Coordinates of C-alpha atoms in Angstrom, one line a residue:
M1 CA 8.3 -1.1 23.3
S2 CA 7.9 -4.0 25.7
N3 CA 4.4 -5.0 26.9
L4 CA 2.9 -3.6 23.7
T5 CA 1.0 -5.5 21.1
V6 CA 2.8 -4.6 17.8
V7 CA 0.7 -4.7 14.6
D8 CA 2.2 -4.3 11.1
V9 CA -0.5 -3.1 8.7
H10 CA 1.8 -2.5 5.8
T11 CA 3.5 -5.8 4.9
H12 CA 3.4 -7.6 1.5
M13 CA 3.7 -11.0 0.0
Y14 CA 3.6 -12.5 -3.5
P15 CA 1.9 -15.9 -3.3
P16 CA 3.7 -18.6 -5.4
Q17 CA 1.0 -18.8 -8.0
Y18 CA 1.3 -15.1 -8.5
I19 CA 5.0 -15.3 -9.1
K20 CA 4.5 -18.1 -11.6
M21 CA 2.1 -15.9 -13.5
L22 CA 4.7 -13.1 -13.6
E23 CA 7.4 -15.5 -14.9
S24 CA 5.2 -16.3 -17.9
R25 CA 4.9 -12.7 -19.0
T26 CA 6.9 -10.9 -21.7
T27 CA 6.0 -7.3 -20.7
I28 CA 6.2 -5.6 -17.3
P29 CA 5.4 -6.6 -14.7
L30 CA 7.4 -9.7 -15.0
V31 CA 9.9 -11.9 -13.2
R32 CA 13.1 -12.9 -14.9
K33 CA 16.2 -15.1 -14.0
F34 CA 19.7 -14.0 -15.0
P35 CA 22.8 -16.1 -14.9
Q36 CA 24.6 -13.2 -13.2
A37 CA 22.1 -13.0 -10.3
P38 CA 21.5 -15.7 -7.7
E39 CA 17.8 -14.9 -7.4
P40 CA 15.0 -14.1 -9.9
R41 CA 14.4 -10.4 -10.4
L42 CA 11.0 -8.6 -10.1
I43 CA 10.7 -5.9 -12.7
L44 CA 7.9 -3.4 -12.2
L45 CA 9.0 0.0 -13.5
E46 CA 9.3 1.2 -17.1
A47 CA 12.5 2.9 -16.1
E48 CA 14.0 -0.6 -15.7
L49 CA 13.3 -1.8 -19.3
G50 CA 16.6 -0.5 -20.7
D51 CA 18.6 -2.3 -18.0
L52 CA 16.6 -5.4 -18.7
Q53 CA 17.7 -5.6 -22.3
N54 CA 21.3 -4.8 -21.3
A55 CA 21.3 -7.6 -18.8
V56 CA 19.9 -10.0 -21.4
D57 CA 22.5 -9.0 -24.0
D58 CA 25.5 -8.8 -21.6
A59 CA 26.0 -11.4 -18.9
S60 CA 28.3 -9.0 -17.0
A61 CA 25.6 -6.2 -16.8
K62 CA 23.8 -5.6 -13.6
P63 CA 20.2 -7.0 -13.8
P64 CA 17.3 -4.7 -13.2
G65 CA 14.5 -5.0 -10.7
R66 CA 14.5 -6.3 -7.1
P67 CA 15.9 -9.6 -6.0
L68 CA 13.0 -11.9 -5.4
T69 CA 14.2 -13.4 -2.2
S70 CA 12.3 -15.8 0.1
H71 CA 11.0 -12.7 1.9
F72 CA 8.6 -12.2 -0.9
A73 CA 6.8 -15.5 -1.0
S74 CA 7.6 -17.7 2.0
L75 CA 5.1 -17.8 4.9
D76 CA 7.8 -19.2 7.2
Q77 CA 10.0 -16.3 6.3
K78 CA 7.2 -13.8 7.1
I79 CA 6.8 -15.3 10.5
H80 CA 10.5 -15.3 11.1
F81 CA 10.6 -11.6 10.1
M82 CA 7.8 -10.9 12.6
D83 CA 9.5 -12.8 15.4
T84 CA 12.8 -11.1 14.7
H85 CA 11.2 -7.6 15.0
H86 CA 8.8 -8.5 17.8
I87 CA 5.7 -8.0 15.6
D88 CA 2.7 -9.8 17.1
I89 CA 0.2 -9.4 14.2
S90 CA 0.6 -8.7 10.5
V91 CA -2.0 -7.6 8.0
I92 CA -0.6 -9.0 4.8
S93 CA -1.4 -7.8 1.3
L94 CA -0.4 -8.4 -2.3
A95 CA 2.2 -5.9 -3.4
N96 CA 1.9 -3.9 -6.5
P97 CA 1.0 -4.3 -9.3
W98 CA -1.8 -6.4 -7.9
L99 CA -4.1 -7.5 -10.8
D100 CA -4.1 -4.3 -12.8
F101 CA -2.5 -6.1 -15.8
V102 CA -4.7 -9.2 -15.9
D103 CA -7.1 -9.9 -18.7
A104 CA -10.7 -9.3 -17.8
S105 CA -11.7 -12.9 -18.5
Q106 CA -9.2 -14.2 -15.9
A107 CA -9.2 -11.5 -13.3
G108 CA -12.1 -12.8 -11.2
D109 CA -10.7 -16.3 -10.9
I110 CA -7.1 -15.1 -10.2
A111 CA -8.3 -12.7 -7.5
E112 CA -10.3 -15.5 -5.8
S113 CA -7.2 -17.7 -5.9
V114 CA -4.9 -15.0 -4.4
N115 CA -7.5 -14.2 -1.7
N116 CA -8.0 -17.9 -0.8
E117 CA -4.3 -18.4 -0.6
F118 CA -3.9 -15.5 1.8
S119 CA -6.8 -16.7 3.8
H120 CA -5.2 -20.2 4.0
M121 CA -1.9 -18.6 5.2
C122 CA -3.8 -16.7 7.9
G123 CA -5.5 -19.9 9.0
K124 CA -2.1 -21.5 9.6
H125 CA -1.2 -18.8 12.1
H126 CA -4.5 -18.0 13.7
G127 CA -4.5 -14.7 15.4
R128 CA -1.2 -13.6 14.1
L129 CA -2.1 -13.0 10.4
F130 CA -4.9 -11.1 8.7
F131 CA -5.0 -9.8 5.2
F132 CA -6.2 -7.1 2.8
G133 CA -7.9 -8.7 -0.2
T134 CA -7.1 -8.1 -3.8
L135 CA -9.8 -6.9 -6.2
P136 CA -10.2 -8.0 -9.9
L137 CA -10.5 -4.4 -11.1
T138 CA -10.2 -5.3 -14.8
A139 CA -13.1 -7.8 -14.6
P140 CA -16.7 -7.2 -15.5
F141 CA -18.4 -5.1 -13.0
Q142 CA -20.6 -7.8 -11.5
T143 CA -17.6 -10.0 -11.1
L144 CA -15.9 -7.2 -9.2
L145 CA -18.9 -6.7 -6.8
A146 CA -19.1 -10.5 -6.3
S147 CA -15.5 -10.5 -5.3
I148 CA -16.2 -7.9 -2.6
S149 CA -19.1 -10.0 -1.3
R150 CA -16.8 -13.1 -1.0
L151 CA -14.1 -11.1 0.8
K152 CA -16.7 -10.0 3.3
D153 CA -17.2 -13.6 4.3
L154 CA -13.6 -14.6 4.7
K155 CA -12.9 -14.4 8.4
Y156 CA -9.4 -13.1 8.2
C157 CA -10.0 -10.4 5.6
R158 CA -10.1 -6.9 7.0
G159 CA -10.1 -4.8 3.8
V160 CA -8.7 -4.5 0.3
I161 CA -5.5 -3.1 -1.1
L162 CA -6.1 -0.6 -3.9
G163 CA -3.8 1.1 -6.3
T164 CA -4.5 4.6 -7.7
S165 CA -5.5 3.6 -11.3
G166 CA -8.9 2.2 -10.1
L167 CA -10.8 1.1 -13.2
G168 CA -8.2 2.8 -15.4
K169 CA -9.3 6.4 -15.0
R170 CA -8.2 7.0 -11.4
L171 CA -10.1 7.0 -8.2
D172 CA -12.3 10.0 -8.9
D173 CA -13.9 8.0 -11.7
P174 CA -17.7 8.0 -11.1
R175 CA -17.9 4.4 -12.1
L176 CA -16.0 3.5 -8.9
M177 CA -18.7 4.9 -6.7
P178 CA -20.6 1.6 -6.4
V179 CA -17.4 -0.1 -5.5
F180 CA -16.6 2.3 -2.7
E181 CA -20.2 2.0 -1.5
A182 CA -20.0 -1.8 -1.5
L183 CA -16.6 -1.8 0.4
A184 CA -18.0 0.6 3.0
A185 CA -21.2 -1.4 3.4
A186 CA -19.0 -4.6 3.9
N187 CA -16.9 -2.8 6.5
L188 CA -13.8 -3.3 4.5
T189 CA -11.1 -0.7 4.9
V190 CA -9.3 0.4 1.7
F191 CA -5.6 0.3 2.0
L192 CA -4.5 2.8 -0.7
H193 CA -1.0 2.0 -2.1
P194 CA 0.9 3.7 -4.9
H195 CA 2.5 1.9 -7.9
Y196 CA 2.9 4.0 -11.0
G197 CA 4.6 7.0 -9.4
M198 CA 5.2 9.9 -11.8
P199 CA 6.0 9.8 -15.6
N200 CA 9.7 9.0 -16.2
D201 CA 10.4 12.3 -17.9
V202 CA 9.5 14.2 -14.7
W203 CA 12.9 13.1 -13.3
G204 CA 15.0 14.5 -16.1
P205 CA 17.7 13.1 -18.4
R206 CA 20.1 12.3 -15.6
A207 CA 17.7 10.3 -13.4
G208 CA 19.4 7.0 -14.2
Q209 CA 22.4 8.2 -12.2
Y210 CA 20.3 8.2 -9.0
G211 CA 19.1 4.6 -8.8
H212 CA 15.5 4.3 -7.8
V213 CA 15.6 7.2 -5.2
L214 CA 13.5 9.7 -7.2
P215 CA 10.6 7.5 -8.2
L216 CA 10.4 5.7 -4.9
A217 CA 11.0 8.6 -2.5
L218 CA 9.1 11.2 -4.4
G219 CA 7.0 9.6 -7.1
F220 CA 5.1 7.1 -4.9
P221 CA 4.2 9.7 -2.2
M222 CA 3.0 12.2 -4.8
E223 CA 1.0 9.5 -6.5
T224 CA -0.9 8.9 -3.3
T225 CA -1.3 12.6 -2.6
I226 CA -2.8 13.3 -6.1
A227 CA -5.1 10.3 -5.9
V228 CA -6.7 11.4 -2.5
A229 CA -6.9 15.0 -3.6
R230 CA -8.8 14.1 -6.7
M231 CA -11.2 11.9 -4.6
Y232 CA -11.7 14.8 -2.3
L233 CA -12.4 17.3 -5.1
A234 CA -14.8 14.9 -6.7
G235 CA -16.8 14.6 -3.5
V236 CA -16.2 10.9 -3.0
F237 CA -15.8 11.2 0.7
D238 CA -19.0 13.2 1.1
Q239 CA -21.0 10.8 -1.0
V240 CA -19.7 7.7 0.9
R241 CA -19.4 8.9 4.5
N242 CA -18.7 5.5 5.9
L243 CA -15.8 4.8 3.5
R244 CA -12.6 4.3 5.5
M245 CA -9.1 4.5 3.8
L246 CA -5.7 3.7 5.2
L247 CA -3.0 5.6 3.2
A248 CA 0.4 4.1 2.6
H249 CA 3.6 6.0 3.5
S250 CA 1.8 8.3 6.0
G251 CA -0.4 9.7 3.2
G252 CA 2.4 10.7 0.9
T253 CA 2.7 14.5 1.2
L254 CA -0.9 15.0 2.1
P255 CA -0.2 16.0 5.8
F256 CA 2.3 18.6 4.7
L257 CA 0.3 19.9 1.7
A258 CA -3.3 19.8 3.1
G259 CA -3.2 23.5 4.0
R260 CA -2.0 24.5 0.6
I261 CA -4.7 22.4 -1.0
E262 CA -7.3 24.2 1.1
S263 CA -5.9 27.6 0.2
C264 CA -6.0 26.7 -3.5
I265 CA -9.6 25.6 -3.2
L266 CA -10.6 28.8 -1.4
H267 CA -9.0 30.9 -4.1
D268 CA -10.1 29.0 -7.2
G269 CA -12.5 31.2 -9.2
Q270 CA -14.0 28.2 -11.0
L271 CA -14.9 26.4 -7.8
V272 CA -16.2 29.5 -6.2
R273 CA -18.5 30.2 -9.2
E274 CA -19.8 26.7 -9.1
G275 CA -20.7 27.1 -5.4
K276 CA -18.3 24.4 -4.2
V277 CA -16.6 26.6 -1.6
G278 CA -19.6 27.6 0.5
K279 CA -20.1 27.6 4.3
G280 CA -20.4 24.2 5.9
R281 CA -18.0 22.6 3.4
R282 CA -16.1 19.7 4.7
T283 CA -12.4 20.6 4.3
I284 CA -9.7 18.1 3.6
W285 CA -8.7 18.5 7.2
H286 CA -12.1 17.1 8.2
V287 CA -11.6 14.1 5.9
L288 CA -8.2 13.4 7.3
R289 CA -9.6 13.3 10.8
E290 CA -12.8 11.4 10.0
Q291 CA -12.4 9.0 7.1
I292 CA -8.7 8.5 6.6
Y293 CA -6.0 6.6 8.5
L294 CA -2.3 6.8 7.9
D295 CA 0.3 4.2 8.3
A296 CA 3.6 5.1 10.1
V297 CA 5.9 4.1 7.2
I298 CA 7.7 7.5 7.1
Y299 CA 11.1 6.7 8.6
S300 CA 11.5 9.9 10.6
E301 CA 10.2 11.8 13.6
V302 CA 9.6 14.9 11.5
G303 CA 7.4 13.1 9.0
L304 CA 5.5 11.2 11.7
T305 CA 4.9 14.3 13.7
A306 CA 3.4 16.0 10.6
A307 CA 1.1 12.9 10.1
I308 CA 0.0 13.0 13.7
D309 CA -0.7 16.7 13.6
A310 CA -2.7 16.3 10.4
S311 CA -4.8 13.2 11.3
G312 CA -4.3 12.5 15.0
S313 CA -2.3 9.8 16.9
D314 CA -5.5 7.8 17.1
R315 CA -5.4 7.4 13.3
L316 CA -1.8 6.3 12.8
M317 CA -0.8 2.6 12.4
F318 CA 2.7 1.1 12.5
G319 CA 4.0 -0.6 9.3
T320 CA 7.2 -2.1 7.9
D321 CA 6.7 -2.3 4.1
H322 CA 8.3 -5.7 4.3
P323 CA 9.8 -7.2 2.1
F324 CA 10.9 -4.0 0.5
F325 CA 13.8 -1.9 1.7
P326 CA 15.9 -4.8 3.0
P327 CA 19.4 -4.4 4.5
I328 CA 22.0 -3.9 1.7
T329 CA 25.2 -4.7 3.6
S330 CA 24.0 -7.0 6.4
D331 CA 22.1 -10.3 6.8
E332 CA 18.5 -10.1 5.7
Q333 CA 17.6 -12.7 8.4
G334 CA 18.5 -10.2 11.1
Q335 CA 17.3 -6.7 12.1
W336 CA 16.2 -4.4 9.2
E337 CA 17.1 -0.7 9.6
S338 CA 14.0 0.3 7.7
V339 CA 11.9 -1.2 10.4
S340 CA 13.9 0.2 13.2
L341 CA 13.6 3.7 11.7
N342 CA 9.8 3.5 11.8
A343 CA 9.7 2.2 15.4
E344 CA 12.2 4.8 16.5
A345 CA 10.2 7.6 14.9
V346 CA 7.2 6.6 17.0
T347 CA 9.3 6.7 20.2
K348 CA 10.8 10.1 19.3
A349 CA 7.5 11.6 18.3
V350 CA 5.3 10.6 21.2
G351 CA 7.6 9.1 23.8
Q352 CA 8.5 5.5 24.6
G353 CA 5.8 3.6 26.5
S354 CA 3.2 6.5 26.1
A355 CA -0.4 5.9 25.4
E356 CA 0.1 7.4 22.0
A357 CA 2.9 4.9 21.3
K358 CA 0.8 2.0 22.3
A359 CA -1.9 3.2 20.0
I360 CA 0.3 3.7 17.0
M361 CA 2.2 0.5 17.4
G362 CA -0.8 -1.7 17.6
A363 CA -3.9 -0.6 19.5
N364 CA -5.3 1.6 16.7
A365 CA -5.0 -1.2 14.2
I366 CA -6.6 -3.7 16.6
G367 CA -9.6 -1.5 17.1
V368 CA -10.1 -0.1 13.6
L369 CA -9.4 -3.4 11.7
R370 CA -11.2 -5.6 14.3
L371 CA -8.2 -7.8 14.8
E372 CA -9.3 -9.1 18.2
E373 CA -12.2 -10.9 16.7
Q374 CA -10.2 -13.9 15.6
A375 CA -7.2 -13.6 18.0

């Protein structure tokens, strides 16, 4: 991949003040320190609560959550990671659970603080860092719209990161329409990222034997797929034609299931009776190729090829999902296999040094997210 500008559009950080807030909490999400662990642990999932109590009661028990290493909060560490993996530009964003849990009276101020901190980080590495802003979705509506207006004026901001809960009733909630309209008008791309996965009981009584594989490998992608399908069925993309969304994890299972979704729509008696399946209807394939972009965080040639076939190589963008999925048995300061898998998938799918590879690894992101403007 020499002579290519490599852009990482899916890379997270938790600013220090955000971590401090999580340390003060008594319910998930929270950060806890354990005498049996060298680093604090980030606990996000309900499935981890049982292990949390066990670790509190028994100092020999394995603590839950993820180790909160320097990769999560250190700007120097982010730049070191970029240099190690030959990444020229990163578009950083707050990782889940964003501000979904913050009290309405505090959400606006906290969002402004997080966004200003990211903006300051980008200013320290001019041209190498941009960011997706964080929205105060629990705040009063005018506060939320004011936050979008401020983000538009921050020179390193190129969009917002959004979870699937929206204002609490998912992304097909009609109350969100003015938010989508405001984001589209401000030319801010929505980076859609999952968090809640699927209900724990979906995985069955033996799920605890399988670590986090089921909720992460299956729950997160299905969450994204369901969210976008609901938006499509609700007509959000037709109503806000200039809305642009970048979907995490190559769109979940959307590239693979788009045809099945279309077939179910065409054969649904209720939708047919309501006149929603007439001629000229924009299919989900149209939306995938006109309003949606996919990151290339899929770890295999097979998955990436499906994403390219569904949306087009001109709509795929490389990502790492740093600082998640670190090496388990090797030095975290060196090469990460999770990153190599994504880069290798691009090479296998479109050929090393090809125009498509150049586009996916960086050129698409530079054009779509206007990264050349401050470089």
